Each structure stands twice: as C-alpha cells, then as structure tokens.
mmCIF file of C-alpha atoms in Angstrom:
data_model
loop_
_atom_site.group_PDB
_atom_site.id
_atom_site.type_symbol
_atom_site.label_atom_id
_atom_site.label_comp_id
_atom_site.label_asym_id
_atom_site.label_seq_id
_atom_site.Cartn_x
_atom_site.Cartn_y
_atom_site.Cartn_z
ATOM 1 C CA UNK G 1 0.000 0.000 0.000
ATOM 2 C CA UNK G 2 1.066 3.727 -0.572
ATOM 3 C CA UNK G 3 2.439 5.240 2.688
ATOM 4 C CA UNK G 4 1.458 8.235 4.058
ATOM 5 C CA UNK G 5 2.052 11.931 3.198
ATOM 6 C CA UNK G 6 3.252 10.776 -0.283
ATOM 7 C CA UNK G 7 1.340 11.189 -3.767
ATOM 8 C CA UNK G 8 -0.085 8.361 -5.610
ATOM 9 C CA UNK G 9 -1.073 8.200 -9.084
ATOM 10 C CA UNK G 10 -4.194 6.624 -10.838
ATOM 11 C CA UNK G 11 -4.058 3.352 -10.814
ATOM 12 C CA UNK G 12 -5.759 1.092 -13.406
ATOM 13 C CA UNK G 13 -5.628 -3.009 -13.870
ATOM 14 C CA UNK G 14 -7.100 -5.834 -15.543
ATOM 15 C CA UNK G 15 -6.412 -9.162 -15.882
ATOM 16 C CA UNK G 16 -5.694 -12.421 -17.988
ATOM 17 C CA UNK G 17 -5.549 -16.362 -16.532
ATOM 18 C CA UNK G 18 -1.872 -15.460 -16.415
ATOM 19 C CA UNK G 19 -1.036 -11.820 -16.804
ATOM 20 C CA UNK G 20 -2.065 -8.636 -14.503
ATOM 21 C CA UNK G 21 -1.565 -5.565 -16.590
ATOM 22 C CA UNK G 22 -1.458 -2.071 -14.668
ATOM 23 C CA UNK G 23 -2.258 1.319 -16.386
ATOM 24 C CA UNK G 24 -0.375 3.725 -14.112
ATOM 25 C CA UNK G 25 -1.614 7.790 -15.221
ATOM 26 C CA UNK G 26 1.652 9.078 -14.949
ATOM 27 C CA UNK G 27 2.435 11.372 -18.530
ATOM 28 C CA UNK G 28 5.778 12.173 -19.821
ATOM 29 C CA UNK G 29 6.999 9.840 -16.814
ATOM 30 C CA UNK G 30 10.896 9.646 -16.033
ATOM 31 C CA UNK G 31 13.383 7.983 -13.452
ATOM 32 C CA UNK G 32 11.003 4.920 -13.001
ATOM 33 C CA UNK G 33 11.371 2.545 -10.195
ATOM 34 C CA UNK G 34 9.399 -0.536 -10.352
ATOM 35 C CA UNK G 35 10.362 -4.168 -9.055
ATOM 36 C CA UNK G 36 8.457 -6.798 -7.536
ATOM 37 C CA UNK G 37 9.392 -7.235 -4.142
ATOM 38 C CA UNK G 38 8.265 -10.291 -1.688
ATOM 39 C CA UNK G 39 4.909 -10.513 -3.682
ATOM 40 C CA UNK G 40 4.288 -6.466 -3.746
ATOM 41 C CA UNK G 41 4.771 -4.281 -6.647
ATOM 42 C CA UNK G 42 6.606 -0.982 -5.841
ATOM 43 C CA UNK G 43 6.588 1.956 -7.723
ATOM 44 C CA UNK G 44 8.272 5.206 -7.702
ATOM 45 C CA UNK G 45 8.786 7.939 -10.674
ATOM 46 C CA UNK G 46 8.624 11.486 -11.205
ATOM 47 C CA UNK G 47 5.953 12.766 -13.788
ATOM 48 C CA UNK G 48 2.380 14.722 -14.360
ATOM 49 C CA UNK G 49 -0.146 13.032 -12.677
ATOM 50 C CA UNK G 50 -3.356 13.844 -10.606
ATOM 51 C CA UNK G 51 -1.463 16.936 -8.500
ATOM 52 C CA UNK G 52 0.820 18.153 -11.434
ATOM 53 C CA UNK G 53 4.122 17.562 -11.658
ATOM 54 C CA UNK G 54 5.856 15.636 -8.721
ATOM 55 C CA UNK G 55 7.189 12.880 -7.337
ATOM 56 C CA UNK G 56 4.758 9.889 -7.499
ATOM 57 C CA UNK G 57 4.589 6.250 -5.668
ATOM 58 C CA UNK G 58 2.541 3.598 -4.719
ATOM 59 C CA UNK G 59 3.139 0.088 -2.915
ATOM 60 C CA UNK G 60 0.585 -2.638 -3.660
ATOM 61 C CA UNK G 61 0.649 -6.200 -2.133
ATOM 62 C CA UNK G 62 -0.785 -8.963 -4.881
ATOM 63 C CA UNK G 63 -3.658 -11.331 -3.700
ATOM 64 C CA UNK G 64 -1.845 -14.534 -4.357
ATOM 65 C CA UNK G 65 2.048 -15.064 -5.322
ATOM 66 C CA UNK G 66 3.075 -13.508 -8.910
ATOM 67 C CA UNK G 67 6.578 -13.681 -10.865
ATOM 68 C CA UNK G 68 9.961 -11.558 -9.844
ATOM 69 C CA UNK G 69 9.563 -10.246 -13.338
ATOM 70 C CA UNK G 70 8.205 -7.165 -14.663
ATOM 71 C CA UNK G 71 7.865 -5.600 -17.935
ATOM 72 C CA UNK G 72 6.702 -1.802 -18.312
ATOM 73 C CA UNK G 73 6.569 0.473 -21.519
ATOM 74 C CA UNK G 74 6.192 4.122 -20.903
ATOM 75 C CA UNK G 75 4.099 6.394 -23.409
ATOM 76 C CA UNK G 76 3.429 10.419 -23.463
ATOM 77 C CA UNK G 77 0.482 9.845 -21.343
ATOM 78 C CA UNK G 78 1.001 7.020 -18.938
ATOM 79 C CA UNK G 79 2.811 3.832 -17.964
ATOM 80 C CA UNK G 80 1.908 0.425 -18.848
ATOM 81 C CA UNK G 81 2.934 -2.615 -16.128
ATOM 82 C CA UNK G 82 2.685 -6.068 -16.675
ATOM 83 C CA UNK G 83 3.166 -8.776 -14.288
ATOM 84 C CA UNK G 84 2.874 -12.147 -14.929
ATOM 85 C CA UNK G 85 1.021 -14.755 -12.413
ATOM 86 C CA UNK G 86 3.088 -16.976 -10.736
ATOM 87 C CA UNK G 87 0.061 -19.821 -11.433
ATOM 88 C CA UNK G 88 -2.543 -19.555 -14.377
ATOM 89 C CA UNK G 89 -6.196 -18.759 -13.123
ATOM 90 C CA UNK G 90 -8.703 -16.232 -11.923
ATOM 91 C CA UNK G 91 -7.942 -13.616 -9.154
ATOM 92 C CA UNK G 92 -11.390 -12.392 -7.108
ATOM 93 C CA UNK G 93 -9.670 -9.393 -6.611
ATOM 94 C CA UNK G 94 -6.071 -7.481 -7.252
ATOM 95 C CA UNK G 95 -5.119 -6.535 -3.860
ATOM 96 C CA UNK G 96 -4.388 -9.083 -0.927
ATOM 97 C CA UNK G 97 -6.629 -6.609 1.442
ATOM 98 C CA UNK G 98 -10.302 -7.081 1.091
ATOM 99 C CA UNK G 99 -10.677 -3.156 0.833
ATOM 100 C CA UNK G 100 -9.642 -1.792 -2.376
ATOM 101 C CA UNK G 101 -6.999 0.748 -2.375
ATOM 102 C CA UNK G 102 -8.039 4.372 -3.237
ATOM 103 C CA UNK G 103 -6.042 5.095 -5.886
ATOM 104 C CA UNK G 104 -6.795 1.616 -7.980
ATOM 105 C CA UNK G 105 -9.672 1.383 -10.395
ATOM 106 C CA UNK G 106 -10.888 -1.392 -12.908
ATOM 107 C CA UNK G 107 -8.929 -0.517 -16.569
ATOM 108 C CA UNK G 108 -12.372 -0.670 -18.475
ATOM 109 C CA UNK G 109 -10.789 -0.361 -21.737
ATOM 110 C CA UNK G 110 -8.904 -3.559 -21.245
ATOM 111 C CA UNK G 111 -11.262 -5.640 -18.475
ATOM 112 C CA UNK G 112 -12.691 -8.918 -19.848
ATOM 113 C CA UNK G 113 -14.082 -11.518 -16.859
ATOM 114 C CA UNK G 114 -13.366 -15.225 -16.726
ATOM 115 C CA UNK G 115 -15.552 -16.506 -19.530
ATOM 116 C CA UNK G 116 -14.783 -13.475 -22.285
ATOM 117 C CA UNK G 117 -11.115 -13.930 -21.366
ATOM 118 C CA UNK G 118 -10.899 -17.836 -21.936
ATOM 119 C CA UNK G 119 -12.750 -16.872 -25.265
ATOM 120 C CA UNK G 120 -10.184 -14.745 -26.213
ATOM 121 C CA UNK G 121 -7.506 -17.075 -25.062
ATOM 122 C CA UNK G 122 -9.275 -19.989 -27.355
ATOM 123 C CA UNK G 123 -8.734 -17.194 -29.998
ATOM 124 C CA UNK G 124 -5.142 -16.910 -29.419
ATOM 125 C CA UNK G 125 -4.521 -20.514 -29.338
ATOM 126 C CA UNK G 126 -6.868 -21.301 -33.114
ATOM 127 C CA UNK G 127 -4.639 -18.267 -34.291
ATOM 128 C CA UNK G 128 -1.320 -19.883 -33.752
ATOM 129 C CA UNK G 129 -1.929 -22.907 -34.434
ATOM 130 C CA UNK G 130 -3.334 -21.882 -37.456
ATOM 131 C CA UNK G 131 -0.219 -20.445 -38.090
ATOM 132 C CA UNK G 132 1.931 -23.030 -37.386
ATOM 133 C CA UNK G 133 -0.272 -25.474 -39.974
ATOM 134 C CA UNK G 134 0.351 -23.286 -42.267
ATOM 135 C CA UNK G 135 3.629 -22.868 -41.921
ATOM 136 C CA UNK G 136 4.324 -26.314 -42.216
ATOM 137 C CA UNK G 137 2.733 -26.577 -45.787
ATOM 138 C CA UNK G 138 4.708 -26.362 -48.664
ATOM 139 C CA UNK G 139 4.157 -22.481 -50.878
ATOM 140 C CA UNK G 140 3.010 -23.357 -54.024
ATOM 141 C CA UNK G 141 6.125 -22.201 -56.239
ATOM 142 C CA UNK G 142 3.052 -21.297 -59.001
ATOM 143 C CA UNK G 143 1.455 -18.710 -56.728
ATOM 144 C CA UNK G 144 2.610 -16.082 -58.426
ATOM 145 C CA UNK G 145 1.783 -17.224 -61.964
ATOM 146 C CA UNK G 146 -1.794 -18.522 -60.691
ATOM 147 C CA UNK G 147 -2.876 -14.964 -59.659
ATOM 148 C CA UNK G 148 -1.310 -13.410 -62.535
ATOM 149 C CA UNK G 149 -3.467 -15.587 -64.240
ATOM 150 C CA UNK G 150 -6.811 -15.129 -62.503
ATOM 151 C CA UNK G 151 -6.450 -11.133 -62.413
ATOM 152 C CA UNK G 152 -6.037 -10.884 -66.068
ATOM 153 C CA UNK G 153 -8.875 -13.539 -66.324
ATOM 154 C CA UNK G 154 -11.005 -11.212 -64.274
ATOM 155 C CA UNK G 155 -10.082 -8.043 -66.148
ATOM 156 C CA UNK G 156 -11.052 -9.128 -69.332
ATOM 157 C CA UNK G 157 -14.344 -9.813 -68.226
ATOM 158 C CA UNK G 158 -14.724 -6.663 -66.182
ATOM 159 C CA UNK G 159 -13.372 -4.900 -69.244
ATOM 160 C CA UNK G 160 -16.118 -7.070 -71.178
ATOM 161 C CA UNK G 161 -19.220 -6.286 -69.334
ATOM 162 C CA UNK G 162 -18.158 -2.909 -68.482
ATOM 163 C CA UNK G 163 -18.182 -2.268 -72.013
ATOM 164 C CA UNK G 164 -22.199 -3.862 -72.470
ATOM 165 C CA UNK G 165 -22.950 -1.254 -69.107
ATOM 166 C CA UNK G 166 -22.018 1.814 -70.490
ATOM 167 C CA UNK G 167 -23.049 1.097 -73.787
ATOM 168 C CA UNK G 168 -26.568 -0.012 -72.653
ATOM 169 C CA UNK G 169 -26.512 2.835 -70.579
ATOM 170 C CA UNK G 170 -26.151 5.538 -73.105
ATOM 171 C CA UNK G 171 -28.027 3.987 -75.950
ATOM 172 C CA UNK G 172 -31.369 4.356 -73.015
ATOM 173 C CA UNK G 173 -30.661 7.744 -72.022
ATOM 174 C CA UNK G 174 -30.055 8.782 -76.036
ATOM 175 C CA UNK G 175 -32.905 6.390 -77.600
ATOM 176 C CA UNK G 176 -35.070 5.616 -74.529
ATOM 177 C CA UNK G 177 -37.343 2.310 -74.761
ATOM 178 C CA UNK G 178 -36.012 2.207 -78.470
ATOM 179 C CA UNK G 179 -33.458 0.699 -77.227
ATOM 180 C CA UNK G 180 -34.990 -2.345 -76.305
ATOM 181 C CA UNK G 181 -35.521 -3.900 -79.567
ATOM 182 C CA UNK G 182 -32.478 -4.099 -80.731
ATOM 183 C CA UNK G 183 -30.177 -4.676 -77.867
ATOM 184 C CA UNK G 184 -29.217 -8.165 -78.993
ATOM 185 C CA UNK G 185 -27.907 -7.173 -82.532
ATOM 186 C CA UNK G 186 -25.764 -4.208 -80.333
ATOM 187 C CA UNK G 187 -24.725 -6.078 -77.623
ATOM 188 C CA UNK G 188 -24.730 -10.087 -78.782
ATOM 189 C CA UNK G 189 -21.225 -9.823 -80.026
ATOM 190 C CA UNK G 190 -19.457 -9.171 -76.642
ATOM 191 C CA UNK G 191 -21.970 -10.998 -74.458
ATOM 192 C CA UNK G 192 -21.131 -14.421 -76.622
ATOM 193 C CA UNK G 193 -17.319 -13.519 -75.833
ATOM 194 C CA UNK G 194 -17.525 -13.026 -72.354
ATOM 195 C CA UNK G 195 -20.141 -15.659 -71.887
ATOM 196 C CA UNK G 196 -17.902 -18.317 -73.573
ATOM 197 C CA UNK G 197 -14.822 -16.769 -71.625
ATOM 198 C CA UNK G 198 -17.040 -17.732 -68.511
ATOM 199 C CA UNK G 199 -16.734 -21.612 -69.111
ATOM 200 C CA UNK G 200 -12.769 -21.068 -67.495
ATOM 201 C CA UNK G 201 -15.011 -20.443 -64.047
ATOM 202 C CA UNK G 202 -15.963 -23.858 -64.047
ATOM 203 C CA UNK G 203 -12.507 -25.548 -65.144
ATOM 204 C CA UNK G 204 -10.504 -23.192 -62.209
ATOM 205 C CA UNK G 205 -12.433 -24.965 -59.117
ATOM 206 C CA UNK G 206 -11.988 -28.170 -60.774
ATOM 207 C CA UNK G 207 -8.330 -27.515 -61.152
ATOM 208 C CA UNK G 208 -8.012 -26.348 -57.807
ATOM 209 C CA UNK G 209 -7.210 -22.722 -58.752
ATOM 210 C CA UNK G 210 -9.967 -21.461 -56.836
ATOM 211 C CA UNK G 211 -11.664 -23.143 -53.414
ATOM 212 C CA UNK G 212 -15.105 -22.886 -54.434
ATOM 213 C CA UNK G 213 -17.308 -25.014 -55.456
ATOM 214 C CA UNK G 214 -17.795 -26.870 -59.195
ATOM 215 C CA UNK G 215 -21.463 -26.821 -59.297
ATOM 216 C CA UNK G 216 -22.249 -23.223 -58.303
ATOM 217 C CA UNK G 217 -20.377 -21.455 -61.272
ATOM 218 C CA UNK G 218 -21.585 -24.469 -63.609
ATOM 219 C CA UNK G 219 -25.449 -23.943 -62.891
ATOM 220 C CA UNK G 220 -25.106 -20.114 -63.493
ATOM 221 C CA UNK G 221 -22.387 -20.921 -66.691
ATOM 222 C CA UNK G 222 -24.824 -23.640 -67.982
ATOM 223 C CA UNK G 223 -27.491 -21.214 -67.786
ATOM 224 C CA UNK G 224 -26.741 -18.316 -69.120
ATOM 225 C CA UNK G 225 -24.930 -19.975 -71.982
ATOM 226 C CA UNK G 226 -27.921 -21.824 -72.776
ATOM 227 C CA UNK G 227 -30.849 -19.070 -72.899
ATOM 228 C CA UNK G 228 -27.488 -16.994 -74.914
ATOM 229 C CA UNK G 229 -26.986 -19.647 -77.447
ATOM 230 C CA UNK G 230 -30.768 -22.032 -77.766
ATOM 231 C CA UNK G 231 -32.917 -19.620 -76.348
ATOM 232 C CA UNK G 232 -31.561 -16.102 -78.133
ATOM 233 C CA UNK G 233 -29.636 -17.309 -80.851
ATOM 234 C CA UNK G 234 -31.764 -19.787 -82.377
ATOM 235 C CA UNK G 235 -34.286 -17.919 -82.402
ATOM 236 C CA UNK G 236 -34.678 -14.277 -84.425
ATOM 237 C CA UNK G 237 -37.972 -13.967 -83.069
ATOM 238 C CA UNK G 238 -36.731 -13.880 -79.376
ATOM 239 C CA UNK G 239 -33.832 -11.221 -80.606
ATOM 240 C CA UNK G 240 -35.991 -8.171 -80.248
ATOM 241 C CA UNK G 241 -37.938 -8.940 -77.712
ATOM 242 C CA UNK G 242 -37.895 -6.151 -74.771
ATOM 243 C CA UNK G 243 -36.603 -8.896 -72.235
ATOM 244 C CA UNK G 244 -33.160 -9.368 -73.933
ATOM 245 C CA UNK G 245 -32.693 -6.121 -72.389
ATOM 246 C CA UNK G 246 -32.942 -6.446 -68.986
ATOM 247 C CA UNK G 247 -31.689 -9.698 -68.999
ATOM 248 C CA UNK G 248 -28.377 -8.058 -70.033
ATOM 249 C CA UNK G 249 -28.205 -5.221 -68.227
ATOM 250 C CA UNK G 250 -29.180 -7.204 -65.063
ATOM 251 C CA UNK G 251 -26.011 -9.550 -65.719
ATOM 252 C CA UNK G 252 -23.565 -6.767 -66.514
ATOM 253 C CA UNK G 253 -24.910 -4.726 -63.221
ATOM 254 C CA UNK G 254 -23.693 -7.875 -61.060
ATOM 255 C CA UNK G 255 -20.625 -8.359 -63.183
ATOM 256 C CA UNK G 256 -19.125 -5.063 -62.734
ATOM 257 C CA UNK G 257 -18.896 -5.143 -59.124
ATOM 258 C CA UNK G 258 -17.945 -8.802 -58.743
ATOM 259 C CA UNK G 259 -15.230 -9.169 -61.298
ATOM 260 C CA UNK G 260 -12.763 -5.992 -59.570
ATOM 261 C CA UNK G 261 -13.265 -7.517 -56.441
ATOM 262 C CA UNK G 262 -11.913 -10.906 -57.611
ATOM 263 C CA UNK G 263 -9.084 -8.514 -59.172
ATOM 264 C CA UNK G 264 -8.375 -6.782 -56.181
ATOM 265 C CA UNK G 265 -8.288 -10.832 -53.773
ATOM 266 C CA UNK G 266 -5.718 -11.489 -56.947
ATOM 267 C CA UNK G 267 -3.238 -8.934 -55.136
ATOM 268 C CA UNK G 268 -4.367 -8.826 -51.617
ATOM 269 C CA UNK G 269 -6.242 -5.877 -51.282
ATOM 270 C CA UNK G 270 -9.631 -5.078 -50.672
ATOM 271 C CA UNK G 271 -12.037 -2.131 -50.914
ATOM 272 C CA UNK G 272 -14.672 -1.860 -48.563
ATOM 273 C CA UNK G 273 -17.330 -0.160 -50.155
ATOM 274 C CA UNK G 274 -16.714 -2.878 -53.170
ATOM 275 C CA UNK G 275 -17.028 -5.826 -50.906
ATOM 276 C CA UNK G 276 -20.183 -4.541 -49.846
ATOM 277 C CA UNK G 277 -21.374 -3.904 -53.166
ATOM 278 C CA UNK G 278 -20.223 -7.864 -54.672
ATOM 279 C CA UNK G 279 -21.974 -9.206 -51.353
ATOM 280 C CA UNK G 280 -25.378 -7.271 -51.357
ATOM 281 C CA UNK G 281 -26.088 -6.141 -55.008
ATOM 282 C CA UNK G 282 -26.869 -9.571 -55.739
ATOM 283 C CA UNK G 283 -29.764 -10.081 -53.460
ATOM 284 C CA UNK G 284 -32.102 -8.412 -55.621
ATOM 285 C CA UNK G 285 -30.229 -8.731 -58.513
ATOM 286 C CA UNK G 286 -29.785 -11.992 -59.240
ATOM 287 C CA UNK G 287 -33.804 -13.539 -58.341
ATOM 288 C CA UNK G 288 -34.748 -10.307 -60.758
ATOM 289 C CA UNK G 289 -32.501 -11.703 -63.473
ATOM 290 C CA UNK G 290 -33.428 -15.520 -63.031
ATOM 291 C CA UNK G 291 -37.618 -13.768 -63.367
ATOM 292 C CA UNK G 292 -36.322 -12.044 -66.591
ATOM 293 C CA UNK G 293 -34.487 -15.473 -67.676
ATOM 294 C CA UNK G 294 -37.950 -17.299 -66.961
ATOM 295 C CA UNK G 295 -39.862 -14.518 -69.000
ATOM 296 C CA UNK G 296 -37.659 -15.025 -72.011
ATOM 297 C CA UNK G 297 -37.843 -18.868 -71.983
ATOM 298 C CA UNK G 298 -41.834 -18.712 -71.625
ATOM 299 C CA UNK G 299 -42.289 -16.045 -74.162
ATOM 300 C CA UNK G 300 -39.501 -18.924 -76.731
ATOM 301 C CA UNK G 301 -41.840 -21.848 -76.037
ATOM 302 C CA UNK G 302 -45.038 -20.850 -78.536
ATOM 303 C CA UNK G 303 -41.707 -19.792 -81.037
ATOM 304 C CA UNK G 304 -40.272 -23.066 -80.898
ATOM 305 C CA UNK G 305 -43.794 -25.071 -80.918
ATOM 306 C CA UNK G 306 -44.622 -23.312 -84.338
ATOM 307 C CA UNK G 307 -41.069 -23.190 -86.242
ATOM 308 C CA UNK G 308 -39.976 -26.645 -85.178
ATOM 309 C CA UNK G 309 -36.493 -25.897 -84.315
ATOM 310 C CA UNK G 310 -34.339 -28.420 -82.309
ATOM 311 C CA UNK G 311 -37.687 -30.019 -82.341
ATOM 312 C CA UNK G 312 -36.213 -34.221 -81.711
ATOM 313 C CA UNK G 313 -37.905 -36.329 -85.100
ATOM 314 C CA UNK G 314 -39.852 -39.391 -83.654
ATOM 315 C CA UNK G 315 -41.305 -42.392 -85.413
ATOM 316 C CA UNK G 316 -44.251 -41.944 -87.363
ATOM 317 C CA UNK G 317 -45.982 -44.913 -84.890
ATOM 318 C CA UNK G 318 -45.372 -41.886 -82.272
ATOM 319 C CA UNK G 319 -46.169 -39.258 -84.253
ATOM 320 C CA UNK G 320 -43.811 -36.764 -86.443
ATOM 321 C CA UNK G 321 -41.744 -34.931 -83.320
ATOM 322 C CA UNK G 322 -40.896 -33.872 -79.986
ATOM 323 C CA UNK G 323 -41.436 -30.194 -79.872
ATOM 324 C CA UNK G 324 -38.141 -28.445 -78.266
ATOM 325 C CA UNK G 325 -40.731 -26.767 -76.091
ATOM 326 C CA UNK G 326 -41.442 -29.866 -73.503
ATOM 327 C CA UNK G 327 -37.414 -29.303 -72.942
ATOM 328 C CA UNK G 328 -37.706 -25.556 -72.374
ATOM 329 C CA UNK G 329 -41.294 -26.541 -69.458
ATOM 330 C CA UNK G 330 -39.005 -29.175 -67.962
ATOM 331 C CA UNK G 331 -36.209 -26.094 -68.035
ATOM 332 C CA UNK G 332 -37.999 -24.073 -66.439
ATOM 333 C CA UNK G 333 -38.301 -26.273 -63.524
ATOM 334 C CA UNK G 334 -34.744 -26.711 -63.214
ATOM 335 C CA UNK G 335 -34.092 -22.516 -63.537
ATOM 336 C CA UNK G 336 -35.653 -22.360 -59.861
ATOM 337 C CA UNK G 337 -34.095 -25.022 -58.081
ATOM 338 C CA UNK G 338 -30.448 -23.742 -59.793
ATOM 339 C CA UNK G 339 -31.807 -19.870 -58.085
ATOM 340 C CA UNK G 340 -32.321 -21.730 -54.939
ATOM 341 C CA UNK G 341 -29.080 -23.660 -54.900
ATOM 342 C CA UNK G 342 -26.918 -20.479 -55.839
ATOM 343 C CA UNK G 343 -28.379 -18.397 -53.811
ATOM 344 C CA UNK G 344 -27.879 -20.508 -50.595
ATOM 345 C CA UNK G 345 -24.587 -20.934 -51.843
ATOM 346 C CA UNK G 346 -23.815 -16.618 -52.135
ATOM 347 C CA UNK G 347 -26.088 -16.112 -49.021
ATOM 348 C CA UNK G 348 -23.444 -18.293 -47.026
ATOM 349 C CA UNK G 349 -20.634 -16.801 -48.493
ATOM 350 C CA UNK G 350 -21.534 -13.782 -47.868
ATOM 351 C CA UNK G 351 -22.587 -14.098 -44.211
ATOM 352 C CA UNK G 352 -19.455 -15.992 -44.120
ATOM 353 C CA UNK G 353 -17.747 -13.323 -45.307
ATOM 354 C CA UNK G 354 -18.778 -10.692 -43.014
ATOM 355 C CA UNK G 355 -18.525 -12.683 -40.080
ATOM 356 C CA UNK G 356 -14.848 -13.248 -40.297
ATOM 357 C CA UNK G 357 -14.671 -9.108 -40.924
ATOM 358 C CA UNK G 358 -16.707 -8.395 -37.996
ATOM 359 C CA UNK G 359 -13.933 -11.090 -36.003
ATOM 360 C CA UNK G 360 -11.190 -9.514 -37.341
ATOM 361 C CA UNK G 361 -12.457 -6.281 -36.537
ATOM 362 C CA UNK G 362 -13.000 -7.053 -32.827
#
C-alpha cells in the first residue's frame, strides 16, 4: 500500500488467466522505479499526474504469489505494467486486502471476466496454431503465376461487361425504350465472348485454382450460356424482344462489381465499399434476373412449338416430333431449383464473409 504523506497516481488493472496488466496515469513519466518485491509491486517515478508535476509512488501487495519479473513500456500519457502470475487462473480481486486501495480502479478499456477472457484465449490458441499449420505446408512455387493468371482472367471480363454497361446505358438515355428492340444485334457480339470466356469459371475450381465449389459457377455458366446460345440465338424472333434487355443489363450490373473484387483478392487488397457492393447487389439482382431469364424462356416456347427448331424427329408410330418446347417446361423447372441452390450458396458466403470481418475487426 502507498504510505502516508506521499502522492499516488491513478491506478488502473485488468487481468488475464496469467497476466495482470497495470495502467499507471503518470504522462511524460521519467526515473522509473518498479520491481516486484516479496509478492508487492513498488513503484516510484517522477511525472504529471493527478497533483501536477511531482514525485509519485505507490506500494501494492498482490492477492496470491506472482513472478519476480516485470515488464513496463512508458508512453506520453502514462505507464503500462505487466506482471505475470506466478500460477494460471482467476484472481477475485487485485489486492491481498479485502478493501480496495483508493487510488486503484478497474482498466475498463482492457477488463474482460473469466468466460470473455478464456474466449479470447481460445482465440489466441486457433490463431497460432493456425499459423503453425500453415507454416508447415509447402508455398506453391506457381502462386505467383496462378494470380497473374486469374487477375487478367477477371479483367477481361470486367473490361467485357463494363463495355455492355455503359453502352446499354447511353443507348437508353439517347434512344429511350427504343433501345430495347435491338439490344441483342448491339450487344450479342461481346456478351457471346464473355459468356464463352465464362466456361474457365468452371474448369478453375476443378483444377483447384480457386476453393469454391464446381457446381455453383456451372449452374449459373450452364445457364446463361444456354438461354445466350438455344434460347436467343436460335431464335430471331426472341432477338428483339424487350426482355433481352434487362436480362443483359441485369447480368452486366452484377458483373461489374464482382469481377474488380476478384481482381483486387488477386493482389491482396480489398475495398470496402466494393465488398459490400459484390456481397449485397446480388440479393435483388440476381432472383430479378433468373424472373427475366424465366420470361424469355416462356415467351420462346409458342416460337419453338410453331417453327420446329431443335424439335427431336420421332417415329411416325409416335407421331412426327418432340417439340423443343417440352425441354424448355421441364427447363424451367430446373431454372428455380439452380436460383435456390446459388443463392444458398452466395447467401453463405456472404454471411461468411462478413462474419470473419466483424472477427477480425473485434
């Protein structure tokens, strides 16, 4: 305890299962004393504390037995003490008297009790070990190339559908709905390139080059490729309807946020305000899209029904043919349960996602 007719500073602690750490208000602090002595921490040191500057001290006597050694690092506007625990566990209180010194306090900015502070000890422990598995693992020596690899990957197609943005963009503002009808003989061109580029997004998980899944980006690939090439492209009737419009303008609005941030994971950096954008655009975005997908293929099946494309010849004991249009009802079916399996899939990657930033954050 502090003795008599001397002047103590503030006094804050906190502790771990084996540290005690000591906040000591003592600024600009110089000629510091402090040793552990017989199981009491003394301290002595000439600073600006609670009566100006002076000569400050304080004795305190530990509840149970702690190490010899002490560590202290001294900043512009206090000193920081720690003293290690002689034994690991949980002190009921600092001082060996029941009645709390005066000048000591709880350190609120640092105070955890038993069960947060084995939480954050877990934490510590996961962490390093963590590290030490990975340290153990062989670096790939193609890391570099691999990244090289998927950031000019993803640039292309952000350059791609960047390109289908703007230009839908400008051809609404300068020809209004006019530009509906013929969006597919302005934009089919690029959308065919980047949509056949896409296929590389299901060979990189099979290959290992990326951790997701196979069947997410093959369900999306699949699909688009297929209302792009059967649906559209078979089909000049379907080429100016209004629907090819904001089926493409609803894919390049997801595209342009989720290929840079892809880019950016290439070289290990990360925008916020991006992240947020790949990780909530899609919520409306990509149910509106599969509706607009489901539009087009109902508005194909009378099309296909009267021209007889890809219709499948049958023999004449079974009639003439198998309209394509039994294909495109049976489709249909499939469209939703693909928007239910993708989306599960982004809604846990995104909440997956933002849990490990709020963690990291903490």
């Amino acid at each position: 305890m502090s003795r008599e007719n001397t002047l103590t500073p503030h006094v804050y602690w906190a502790q771990r299962h084996g540290e005690i750490y000591l906040r000591v208000e003592l600024s600009d602090a110089q000629n510091l004393n402090i040793r552990v002595q017989e199981n009491t921490l003394c301290f002595k040191g000439q600073g600006h504390g609670a009566k100006g500057e002076n000569e400050y001290e304080f004795s305190l006597d530990f509840l149970k037995p702690v190490k010899a050694e002490v560590t202290h690092r001294s900043t512009q506007r206090q000193v920081n003490i720690t003293v290690k625990k002689r034994e690991r566990g949980w002190w009921d209180r600092l001082a060996a008297q029941e009645r709390k010194p005066l000048f000591l306090a709880p350190d609120f900015d640092r105070w955890l009790d038993e069960s947060d502070a084995e939480m954050e000890l877990r934490e510590k422990e996961e962490k390093l070990n963590k590290i030490l598995f990975e340290s153990r693992i062989p670096k790939d020596p193609y890391l570099g190339l691999k990244k090289g690899y998927l950031f000019m990957y993803n640039l292309v197609q952000f350059l791609g559908f960047s390109w289908i943005f703007v230009n839908m963009t400008v051809r609404l503002f300068i020809l209004g709905q006019d530009s509906f009808y013929d969006t597919f003989h302005t934009i089919a061109d690029v959308m065919y390139f980047c949509q056949i580029l896409a296929v590389i997004e299901v060979v990189n998980p099979a290959l290992r080059l990326v951790r997701t899944g196979v069947l997410p980006p093959l369900i999306q690939v699949f699909g688009r490729n297929f209302l792009l090439f059967i649906i559209l492209g078979a089909q000049e009737d379907m080429q100016n309807k209004p629907v090819v419009f904001f089926i493409f303008y609803l894919w390049s609005t997801i595209e342009i946020f989720r290929y840079p941030f892809y880019m950016l994971a290439c070289i290990d950096t990360e925008w916020k305000l991006l992240t947020w954008l790949r990780y909530s655009l899609w919520i409306p975005l990509y149910p509106l899209g599969v509706i607009a997908e489901a539009v087009a293929v109902i508005q194909s099946i009378p099309i296909f029904d009267e021209t007889k494309v890809l219709s499948l010849p049958l023999p004449r004991a079974l009639g003439t043919s198998l309209s394509f249009s039994y294909i495109l009802q049976l489709y249909l079916a499939v469209m939703f349960l693909g928007l239910f399996i993708n989306f599960r899939h982004l809604y846990k990657m995104r909440k997956r996602r933002f849990r490990a930033k709020k963690k990291k954050a903490n």
